[in-house]
PDB file of C-alpha atoms in Angstrom:
ATOM      1  CA  MET C  81      34.507 -18.577   8.634  1.00 87.00           C
ATOM      2  CA  THR C  82      31.706 -16.030   8.520  1.00 94.00           C
ATOM      3  CA  ALA C  83      31.422 -12.339   7.691  1.00 96.00           C
ATOM      4  CA  PRO C  84      32.336  -9.858  10.456  1.00 97.00           C
ATOM      5  CA  GLU C  85      29.412  -8.784  12.628  1.00 98.00           C
ATOM      6  CA  ALA C  86      28.904  -6.513  15.630  1.00 98.00           C
ATOM      7  CA  ASP C  87      26.196  -5.091  17.865  1.00 98.00           C
ATOM      8  CA  LEU C  88      25.357  -1.540  18.910  1.00 98.00           C
ATOM      9  CA  SER C  89      27.858  -1.460  21.784  1.00 98.00           C
ATOM     10  CA  GLY C  90      29.726   1.844  21.927  1.00 98.00           C
ATOM     11  CA  TRP C  91      27.560   3.627  19.375  1.00 98.00           C
ATOM     12  CA  SER C  92      25.874   6.854  20.448  1.00 98.00           C
ATOM     13  CA  VAL C  93      22.557   7.782  18.868  1.00 98.00           C
ATOM     14  CA  ALA C  94      20.717  11.057  18.347  1.00 98.00           C
ATOM     15  CA  PRO C  95      18.141  12.328  15.843  1.00 98.00           C
ATOM     16  CA  PHE C  96      19.362  14.444  12.942  1.00 98.00           C
ATOM     17  CA  THR C  97      17.230  16.596  10.643  1.00 98.00           C
ATOM     18  CA  GLY C  98      18.121  17.556   7.096  1.00 96.00           C
ATOM     19  CA  GLY C  99      16.162  18.141   3.909  1.00 92.00           C
ATOM     20  CA  ASP C 100      12.857  18.045   5.828  1.00 92.00           C
ATOM     21  CA  TYR C 101      13.554  14.502   7.065  1.00 95.00           C
ATOM     22  CA  THR C 102      14.615  13.327  10.520  1.00 97.00           C
ATOM     23  CA  HIS C 103      16.383  10.023  11.191  1.00 98.00           C
ATOM     24  CA  ASP C 104      18.360   8.655  14.099  1.00 98.00           C
ATOM     25  CA  VAL C 105      22.101   8.665  13.425  1.00 98.00           C
ATOM     26  CA  TYR C 106      24.522   6.304  15.174  1.00 98.00           C
ATOM     27  CA  ARG C 107      28.039   7.663  15.683  1.00 98.00           C
ATOM     28  CA  LYS C 108      31.336   6.236  16.839  1.00 98.00           C
ATOM     29  CA  GLY C 109      35.052   6.883  16.507  1.00 98.00           C
ATOM     30  CA  THR C 110      37.533   9.687  16.017  1.00 95.00           C
ATOM     31  CA  GLY C 111      39.266  10.981  12.922  1.00 97.00           C
ATOM     32  CA  PRO C 112      37.973  11.939   9.469  1.00 98.00           C
ATOM     33  CA  GLY C 113      34.267  11.390   8.911  1.00 98.00           C
ATOM     34  CA  VAL C 114      32.548   8.645   6.938  1.00 98.00           C
ATOM     35  CA  VAL C 115      28.794   8.444   6.433  1.00 98.00           C
ATOM     36  CA  LEU C 116      27.978   4.733   6.223  1.00 98.00           C
ATOM     37  CA  ILE C 117      24.528   4.312   4.668  1.00 98.00           C
ATOM     38  CA  PRO C 118      23.078   0.910   5.592  1.00 98.00           C
ATOM     39  CA  GLU C 119      21.918  -1.680   3.103  1.00 97.00           C
ATOM     40  CA  MET C 120      18.620  -3.518   3.340  1.00 96.00           C
ATOM     41  CA  PRO C 121      17.036  -4.274   5.732  1.00 97.00           C
ATOM     42  CA  GLY C 122      18.775  -1.657   7.920  1.00 97.00           C
ATOM     43  CA  ILE C 123      21.621  -1.366  10.427  1.00 98.00           C
ATOM     44  CA  HIS C 124      22.093  -5.124  10.749  1.00 98.00           C
ATOM     45  CA  PRO C 125      25.090  -6.774  12.485  1.00 98.00           C
ATOM     46  CA  GLY C 126      27.060  -6.922   9.224  1.00 98.00           C
ATOM     47  CA  VAL C 127      26.718  -3.158   8.711  1.00 98.00           C
ATOM     48  CA  LEU C 128      27.831  -2.617  12.310  1.00 98.00           C
ATOM     49  CA  GLY C 129      30.791  -4.921  11.694  1.00 98.00           C
ATOM     50  CA  LEU C 130      31.819  -2.740   8.754  1.00 98.00           C
ATOM     51  CA  GLY C 131      31.270   0.371  10.855  1.00 98.00           C
ATOM     52  CA  ASN C 132      33.498  -0.938  13.630  1.00 98.00           C
ATOM     53  CA  HIS C 133      36.171  -1.846  11.087  1.00 98.00           C
ATOM     54  CA  LEU C 134      36.180   1.750   9.806  1.00 98.00           C
ATOM     55  CA  VAL C 135      36.337   3.078  13.381  1.00 98.00           C
ATOM     56  CA  ASP C 136      39.292   0.777  14.079  1.00 98.00           C
ATOM     57  CA  ARG C 137      41.003   2.211  10.989  1.00 98.00           C
ATOM     58  CA  GLY C 138      40.806   5.726  12.379  1.00 98.00           C
ATOM     59  CA  PHE C 139      37.525   7.168  11.112  1.00 98.00           C
ATOM     60  CA  THR C 140      34.521   8.775  12.746  1.00 98.00           C
ATOM     61  CA  VAL C 141      31.541   6.862  11.395  1.00 98.00           C
ATOM     62  CA  ALA C 142      27.949   8.112  11.213  1.00 98.00           C
ATOM     63  CA  ILE C 143      25.271   5.559  10.266  1.00 98.00           C
ATOM     64  CA  PRO C 144      21.817   7.001   9.524  1.00 98.00           C
ATOM     65  CA  SER C 145      18.932   4.676  10.309  1.00 98.00           C
ATOM     66  CA  LEU C 146      16.830   5.122   7.182  1.00 98.00           C
ATOM     67  CA  PHE C 147      14.792   1.924   7.554  1.00 96.00           C
ATOM     68  CA  GLY C 148      14.557  -1.195   9.669  1.00 96.00           C
ATOM     69  CA  GLU C 149      15.364  -1.833  13.334  1.00 97.00           C
ATOM     70  CA  PRO C 150      18.982  -1.050  14.309  1.00 98.00           C
ATOM     71  CA  GLY C 151      20.870  -4.107  15.494  1.00 98.00           C
ATOM     72  CA  LYS C 152      18.292  -6.639  14.294  1.00 98.00           C
ATOM     73  CA  ARG C 153      19.616  -9.679  12.462  1.00 97.00           C
ATOM     74  CA  LYS C 154      18.585 -10.304   8.875  1.00 94.00           C
ATOM     75  CA  THR C 155      15.876 -12.792   7.979  1.00 95.00           C
ATOM     76  CA  ALA C 156      14.101 -13.320   4.683  1.00 94.00           C
ATOM     77  CA  GLY C 157      10.857 -11.916   6.066  1.00 96.00           C
ATOM     78  CA  TYR C 158      12.562  -8.909   7.618  1.00 97.00           C
ATOM     79  CA  ILE C 159      14.301  -8.080   4.339  1.00 94.00           C
ATOM     80  CA  ALA C 160      11.116  -8.464   2.304  1.00 94.00           C
ATOM     81  CA  GLY C 161       9.147  -6.222   4.654  1.00 95.00           C
ATOM     82  CA  ALA C 162      11.809  -3.514   4.684  1.00 94.00           C
ATOM     83  CA  ILE C 163      12.056  -3.500   0.896  1.00 93.00           C
ATOM     84  CA  ALA C 164       8.283  -3.339   0.511  1.00 94.00           C
ATOM     85  CA  ARG C 165       8.054  -0.304   2.801  1.00 94.00           C
ATOM     86  CA  ALA C 166      11.026   1.447   1.197  1.00 93.00           C
ATOM     87  CA  CYS C 167       9.657   0.898  -2.311  1.00 90.00           C
ATOM     88  CA  VAL C 168       6.601   3.048  -1.642  1.00 90.00           C
ATOM     89  CA  ALA C 169       8.463   5.776   0.247  1.00 93.00           C
ATOM     90  CA  ARG C 170       8.725   9.052  -1.648  1.00 93.00           C
ATOM     91  CA  GLU C 171      12.059   9.657   0.083  1.00 94.00           C
ATOM     92  CA  PHE C 172      13.764   6.895  -1.935  1.00 95.00           C
ATOM     93  CA  ALA C 173      11.931   6.841  -5.305  1.00 93.00           C
ATOM     94  CA  ALA C 174      13.006   3.241  -5.818  1.00 93.00           C
ATOM     95  CA  PHE C 175      11.821   2.920  -9.431  1.00 93.00           C
ATOM     96  CA  ALA C 176      12.259   6.418 -10.851  1.00 95.00           C
ATOM     97  CA  THR C 177      14.904   7.301 -13.441  1.00 95.00           C
ATOM     98  CA  ASP C 178      16.601  10.706 -13.775  1.00 95.00           C
ATOM     99  CA  LYS C 179      15.372  11.555 -10.288  1.00 95.00           C
ATOM    100  CA  GLN C 180      16.680  13.696  -7.442  1.00 95.00           C
ATOM    101  CA  ARG C 181      15.759  11.583  -4.456  1.00 96.00           C
ATOM    102  CA  PRO C 182      14.696  13.511  -1.329  1.00 96.00           C
ATOM    103  CA  VAL C 183      16.952  11.329   0.823  1.00 97.00           C
ATOM    104  CA  SER C 184      19.954  12.891  -0.942  1.00 97.00           C
ATOM    105  CA  LEU C 185      19.186  16.242   0.704  1.00 97.00           C
ATOM    106  CA  PHE C 186      19.223  14.584   4.127  1.00 98.00           C
ATOM    107  CA  LEU C 187      22.522  12.834   3.371  1.00 98.00           C
ATOM    108  CA  ARG C 188      24.201  16.016   2.136  1.00 98.00           C
ATOM    109  CA  ALA C 189      23.155  17.812   5.319  1.00 98.00           C
ATOM    110  CA  LEU C 190      24.513  14.920   7.395  1.00 98.00           C
ATOM    111  CA  ALA C 191      27.799  14.973   5.442  1.00 98.00           C
ATOM    112  CA  ARG C 192      28.176  18.717   6.074  1.00 98.00           C
ATOM    113  CA  ASP C 193      27.446  18.264   9.768  1.00 98.00           C
ATOM    114  CA  LEU C 194      29.946  15.403  10.075  1.00 98.00           C
ATOM    115  CA  ASN C 195      32.568  17.379   8.169  1.00 98.00           C
ATOM    116  CA  ALA C 196      32.165  20.330  10.539  1.00 98.00           C
ATOM    117  CA  SER C 197      32.832  18.156  13.586  1.00 97.00           C
ATOM    118  CA  THR C 198      35.702  15.973  12.341  1.00 98.00           C
ATOM    119  CA  PRO C 199      39.275  16.548  11.146  1.00 96.00           C
ATOM    120  CA  GLY C 200      40.362  15.938   7.586  1.00 89.00           C
ATOM    121  CA  LYS C 201      39.763  17.582   4.233  1.00 94.00           C
ATOM    122  CA  GLY C 202      36.198  16.330   3.856  1.00 97.00           C
ATOM    123  CA  VAL C 203      34.117  13.201   4.398  1.00 98.00           C
ATOM    124  CA  GLY C 204      33.516   9.902   2.704  1.00 98.00           C
ATOM    125  CA  VAL C 205      30.124   8.366   1.998  1.00 98.00           C
ATOM    126  CA  ILE C 206      29.542   4.633   1.529  1.00 98.00           C
ATOM    127  CA  GLY C 207      26.233   3.503   0.047  1.00 98.00           C
ATOM    128  CA  GLN C 208      25.277  -0.153  -0.232  1.00 98.00           C
ATOM    129  CA  CYS C 209      22.633  -2.088  -2.142  1.00 96.00           C
ATOM    130  CA  PHE C 210      19.391  -0.061  -2.010  1.00 96.00           C
ATOM    131  CA  THR C 211      21.432   2.977  -0.911  1.00 97.00           C
ATOM    132  CA  GLY C 212      24.464   2.483  -3.157  1.00 96.00           C
ATOM    133  CA  GLY C 213      23.681   5.316  -5.555  1.00 96.00           C
ATOM    134  CA  PHE C 214      22.829   7.656  -2.700  1.00 97.00           C
ATOM    135  CA  ALA C 215      26.564   7.986  -2.026  1.00 98.00           C
ATOM    136  CA  LEU C 216      27.130   9.569  -5.434  1.00 98.00           C
ATOM    137  CA  ALA C 217      24.128  11.858  -4.997  1.00 98.00           C
ATOM    138  CA  ALA C 218      25.635  13.032  -1.702  1.00 98.00           C
ATOM    139  CA  ALA C 219      28.787  14.041  -3.607  1.00 98.00           C
ATOM    140  CA  VAL C 220      26.924  16.984  -5.122  1.00 98.00           C
ATOM    141  CA  ASP C 221      27.958  18.657  -1.854  1.00 98.00           C
ATOM    142  CA  ASP C 222      31.541  19.900  -1.660  1.00 97.00           C
ATOM    143  CA  SER C 223      32.011  18.322   1.784  1.00 98.00           C
ATOM    144  CA  VAL C 224      31.993  14.853   0.194  1.00 98.00           C
ATOM    145  CA  LEU C 225      35.391  13.877  -1.200  1.00 98.00           C
ATOM    146  CA  ALA C 226      35.133  10.093  -1.344  1.00 98.00           C
ATOM    147  CA  PRO C 227      31.849   8.487  -2.455  1.00 98.00           C
ATOM    148  CA  VAL C 228      31.788   4.675  -2.551  1.00 98.00           C
ATOM    149  CA  LEU C 229      28.975   2.876  -4.402  1.00 98.00           C
ATOM    150  CA  SER C 230      28.781  -0.741  -3.268  1.00 98.00           C
ATOM    151  CA  GLN C 231      26.386  -2.845  -5.389  1.00 98.00           C
ATOM    152  CA  PRO C 232      24.031   0.112  -6.120  1.00 98.00           C
ATOM    153  CA  SER C 233      20.550  -1.289  -6.815  1.00 97.00           C
ATOM    154  CA  VAL C 234      18.251   1.744  -7.183  1.00 97.00           C
ATOM    155  CA  PRO C 235      16.428   2.310  -9.407  1.00 96.00           C
ATOM    156  CA  PHE C 236      15.516  -1.368  -9.429  1.00 95.00           C
ATOM    157  CA  PRO C 237      16.827  -2.675 -12.782  1.00 95.00           C
ATOM    158  CA  MET C 238      13.641  -3.856 -14.464  1.00 94.00           C
ATOM    159  CA  THR C 239      14.087  -2.027 -17.789  1.00 97.00           C
ATOM    160  CA  ALA C 240      17.094  -1.065 -19.904  1.00 97.00           C
ATOM    161  CA  ALA C 241      16.734   2.570 -18.814  1.00 97.00           C
ATOM    162  CA  GLN C 242      16.674   1.573 -15.163  1.00 97.00           C
ATOM    163  CA  ARG C 243      19.729  -0.661 -15.590  1.00 97.00           C
ATOM    164  CA  ARG C 244      21.760   2.265 -16.926  1.00 97.00           C
ATOM    165  CA  ASP C 245      20.381   4.888 -14.556  1.00 97.00           C
ATOM    166  CA  PRO C 246      23.005   6.017 -11.990  1.00 95.00           C
ATOM    167  CA  GLY C 247      20.459   6.585  -9.220  1.00 95.00           C
ATOM    168  CA  LEU C 248      20.504  10.368  -9.315  1.00 96.00           C
ATOM    169  CA  SER C 249      19.173  13.096 -11.592  1.00 97.00           C
ATOM    170  CA  ALA C 250      20.923  14.298 -14.729  1.00 97.00           C
ATOM    171  CA  ALA C 251      21.524  17.667 -13.053  1.00 97.00           C
ATOM    172  CA  GLU C 252      23.081  16.023 -10.001  1.00 98.00           C
ATOM    173  CA  LEU C 253      25.264  13.795 -12.173  1.00 98.00           C
ATOM    174  CA  ALA C 254      26.398  16.840 -14.155  1.00 98.00           C
ATOM    175  CA  THR C 255      27.522  18.490 -10.908  1.00 98.00           C
ATOM    176  CA  VAL C 256      29.397  15.356  -9.852  1.00 98.00           C
ATOM    177  CA  ALA C 257      31.014  15.040 -13.292  1.00 98.00           C
ATOM    178  CA  ASP C 258      32.094  18.687 -13.113  1.00 98.00           C
ATOM    179  CA  ARG C 259      33.650  18.085  -9.706  1.00 98.00           C
ATOM    180  CA  CYS C 260      35.492  15.059 -11.110  1.00 98.00           C
ATOM    181  CA  ALA C 261      36.773  17.034 -14.086  1.00 97.00           C
ATOM    182  CA  ASN C 262      37.699  20.239 -12.294  1.00 97.00           C
ATOM    183  CA  ASP C 263      38.013  19.622  -8.550  1.00 96.00           C
ATOM    184  CA  GLY C 264      39.685  16.220  -8.426  1.00 96.00           C
ATOM    185  CA  LEU C 265      36.691  14.327  -7.042  1.00 98.00           C
ATOM    186  CA  CYS C 266      37.023  10.546  -7.307  1.00 98.00           C
ATOM    187  CA  ALA C 267      34.504   7.772  -6.706  1.00 98.00           C
ATOM    188  CA  MET C 268      34.583   4.003  -6.307  1.00 98.00           C
ATOM    189  CA  GLY C 269      32.106   1.355  -7.436  1.00 98.00           C
ATOM    190  CA  LEU C 270      31.995  -2.278  -6.311  1.00 98.00           C
ATOM    191  CA  ARG C 271      29.881  -5.192  -7.543  1.00 98.00           C
ATOM    192  CA  PHE C 272      29.858  -8.916  -8.220  1.00 98.00           C
ATOM    193  CA  SER C 273      29.996  -9.859 -11.871  1.00 98.00           C
ATOM    194  CA  GLU C 274      26.733 -11.845 -11.888  1.00 98.00           C
ATOM    195  CA  ASP C 275      24.728  -9.528  -9.640  1.00 98.00           C
ATOM    196  CA  LYS C 276      21.506  -8.784 -11.496  1.00 97.00           C
ATOM    197  CA  MET C 277      20.334  -6.333  -8.804  1.00 97.00           C
ATOM    198  CA  SER C 278      23.392  -4.149  -9.429  1.00 98.00           C
ATOM    199  CA  PRO C 279      23.761  -4.303 -13.201  1.00 97.00           C
ATOM    200  CA  ARG C 280      27.023  -3.820 -15.062  1.00 97.00           C
ATOM    201  CA  ASP C 281      25.263  -1.339 -17.362  1.00 98.00           C
ATOM    202  CA  ARG C 282      24.998   1.112 -14.451  1.00 98.00           C
ATOM    203  CA  PHE C 283      28.752   1.109 -13.910  1.00 98.00           C
ATOM    204  CA  THR C 284      29.392   1.270 -17.661  1.00 98.00           C
ATOM    205  CA  ALA C 285      27.265   4.417 -17.886  1.00 97.00           C
ATOM    206  CA  LEU C 286      29.030   5.985 -14.900  1.00 98.00           C
ATOM    207  CA  LYS C 287      32.442   5.091 -16.306  1.00 98.00           C
ATOM    208  CA  GLU C 288      31.522   6.735 -19.608  1.00 97.00           C
ATOM    209  CA  ARG C 289      30.530   9.907 -17.770  1.00 97.00           C
ATOM    210  CA  LEU C 290      33.185  10.099 -15.028  1.00 98.00           C
ATOM    211  CA  GLY C 291      36.120   8.446 -16.795  1.00 97.00           C
ATOM    212  CA  ASP C 292      39.226   7.674 -14.764  1.00 97.00           C
ATOM    213  CA  ALA C 293      37.689   9.409 -11.746  1.00 98.00           C
ATOM    214  CA  PHE C 294      35.454   6.348 -11.290  1.00 98.00           C
ATOM    215  CA  GLU C 295      37.344   3.285 -10.041  1.00 98.00           C
ATOM    216  CA  VAL C 296      35.476   0.018 -10.529  1.00 98.00           C
ATOM    217  CA  ILE C 297      36.088  -3.226  -8.651  1.00 98.00           C
ATOM    218  CA  GLU C 298      34.133  -6.139 -10.143  1.00 98.00           C
ATOM    219  CA  ILE C 299      34.496  -9.471  -8.366  1.00 98.00           C
ATOM    220  CA  ASP C 300      34.039 -12.667 -10.360  1.00 98.00           C
ATOM    221  CA  SER C 301      30.965 -14.541  -9.180  1.00 98.00           C
ATOM    222  CA  GLY C 302      30.542 -16.569 -12.359  1.00 97.00           C
ATOM    223  CA  ARG C 303      30.257 -20.332 -12.471  1.00 96.00           C
ATOM    224  CA  GLY C 304      33.396 -22.043 -11.178  1.00 97.00           C
ATOM    225  CA  ASN C 305      34.985 -18.847  -9.847  1.00 98.00           C
ATOM    226  CA  ALA C 306      38.131 -19.440  -7.826  1.00 96.00           C
ATOM    227  CA  HIS C 307      36.719 -18.226  -4.506  1.00 97.00           C
ATOM    228  CA  GLY C 308      33.403 -19.996  -4.522  1.00 96.00           C
ATOM    229  CA  PHE C 309      31.096 -16.986  -4.660  1.00 98.00           C
ATOM    230  CA  GLY C 310      27.521 -17.962  -5.516  1.00 96.00           C
ATOM    231  CA  LYS C 311      25.697 -16.442  -8.446  1.00 93.00           C
ATOM    232  CA  MET C 312      23.537 -14.542  -5.926  1.00 96.00           C
ATOM    233  CA  ALA C 313      26.540 -12.893  -4.224  1.00 98.00           C
ATOM    234  CA  HIS C 314      25.613  -9.257  -3.628  1.00 98.00           C
ATOM    235  CA  SER C 315      26.938  -7.485  -0.513  1.00 98.00           C
ATOM    236  CA  VAL C 316      30.598  -6.828  -1.265  1.00 98.00           C
ATOM    237  CA  LEU C 317      31.550  -5.095   1.998  1.00 98.00           C
ATOM    238  CA  THR C 318      29.435  -7.063   4.472  1.00 98.00           C
ATOM    239  CA  ASP C 319      27.988 -10.529   3.826  1.00 97.00           C
ATOM    240  CA  GLU C 320      30.687 -11.770   1.452  1.00 98.00           C
ATOM    241  CA  VAL C 321      33.782 -10.613   3.376  1.00 98.00           C
ATOM    242  CA  ARG C 322      35.995 -13.322   4.850  1.00 98.00           C
ATOM    243  CA  GLU C 323      39.014 -11.901   6.628  1.00 97.00           C
ATOM    244  CA  VAL C 324      41.606 -13.919   4.745  1.00 97.00           C
ATOM    245  CA  ASP C 325      44.311 -12.322   2.610  1.00 97.00           C
ATOM    246  CA  GLY C 326      43.523 -12.710  -1.060  1.00 98.00           C
ATOM    247  CA  GLN C 327      39.772 -13.169  -0.613  1.00 98.00           C
ATOM    248  CA  PRO C 328      38.378 -10.672  -3.142  1.00 98.00           C
ATOM    249  CA  ALA C 329      35.716  -9.074  -0.929  1.00 98.00           C
ATOM    250  CA  TYR C 330      38.265  -8.706   1.873  1.00 98.00           C
ATOM    251  CA  GLU C 331      40.724  -7.123  -0.563  1.00 98.00           C
ATOM    252  CA  ALA C 332      37.947  -4.818  -1.842  1.00 98.00           C
ATOM    253  CA  ARG C 333      37.263  -3.678   1.723  1.00 98.00           C
ATOM    254  CA  LYS C 334      40.994  -2.972   2.137  1.00 98.00           C
ATOM    255  CA  ARG C 335      40.949  -0.902  -1.052  1.00 98.00           C
ATOM    256  CA  VAL C 336      37.967   1.115   0.202  1.00 98.00           C
ATOM    257  CA  VAL C 337      39.845   1.941   3.415  1.00 98.00           C
ATOM    258  CA  GLU C 338      42.900   2.968   1.363  1.00 98.00           C
ATOM    259  CA  PHE C 339      40.706   5.159  -0.836  1.00 98.00           C
ATOM    260  CA  LEU C 340      39.079   6.875   2.157  1.00 98.00           C
ATOM    261  CA  THR C 341      42.421   7.379   3.891  1.00 98.00           C
ATOM    262  CA  ARG C 342      44.061   8.882   0.806  1.00 97.00           C
ATOM    263  CA  ARG C 343      41.156  11.152  -0.012  1.00 97.00           C
ATOM    264  CA  LEU C 344      40.347  12.414   3.476  1.00 98.00           C
ATOM    265  CA  THR C 345      43.712  12.758   5.233  1.00 93.00           C
TER     266      THR C 345
END
């Protein structure tokens, strides 16, 4: 059994401009809005499989194409090239700590636009891997009610400061923390226990700041784990999902859908 995948069938596409950046955005579905930010190397078949799953569960999904070639399958070379290009892009500031990333302004504008055109109380934002922390940065905007951080990997965790950095500026985090304390904002974080690209220290720091408003799902990928996850397991909501009851990544995906449904409807 393999992870769910899909192609671009049924997705409409149009350019969207926000925060002085323009990217194509793929849209599909009806119901409350969810911005699904792709992981590296872009909108690959696994991301589209997740998008279709969310559409089937009653959401309108908007996927911004921030990098890569939409629909293209992953290869080692494709991933390496996409990461190399993204690392030098000012928009993402892949190594910086305590940094407001320009892409966050684009994502907040997209969240507001999606919120204005969909039913529900607000929108959800799912970030993954390179874009995991971008979901929390988007939650500075009041339109975002359900940020989900799946294996957030930026800033790349090369130093202790980078491992603890949440991927947004101190001012942005203060706004998010205030929303959690006073407006009922909640967030989710997902990671594999042995994932060095998405360090536990990052979630520990966020838990200290956001408290019970930050729900953490950590899946055991240690040696001899019951479900056979390798020590390199990384993509909780795409590559590692097997649609079998009890499989931890599958159950995590279910919990994300429950979280979005409860928060947005």
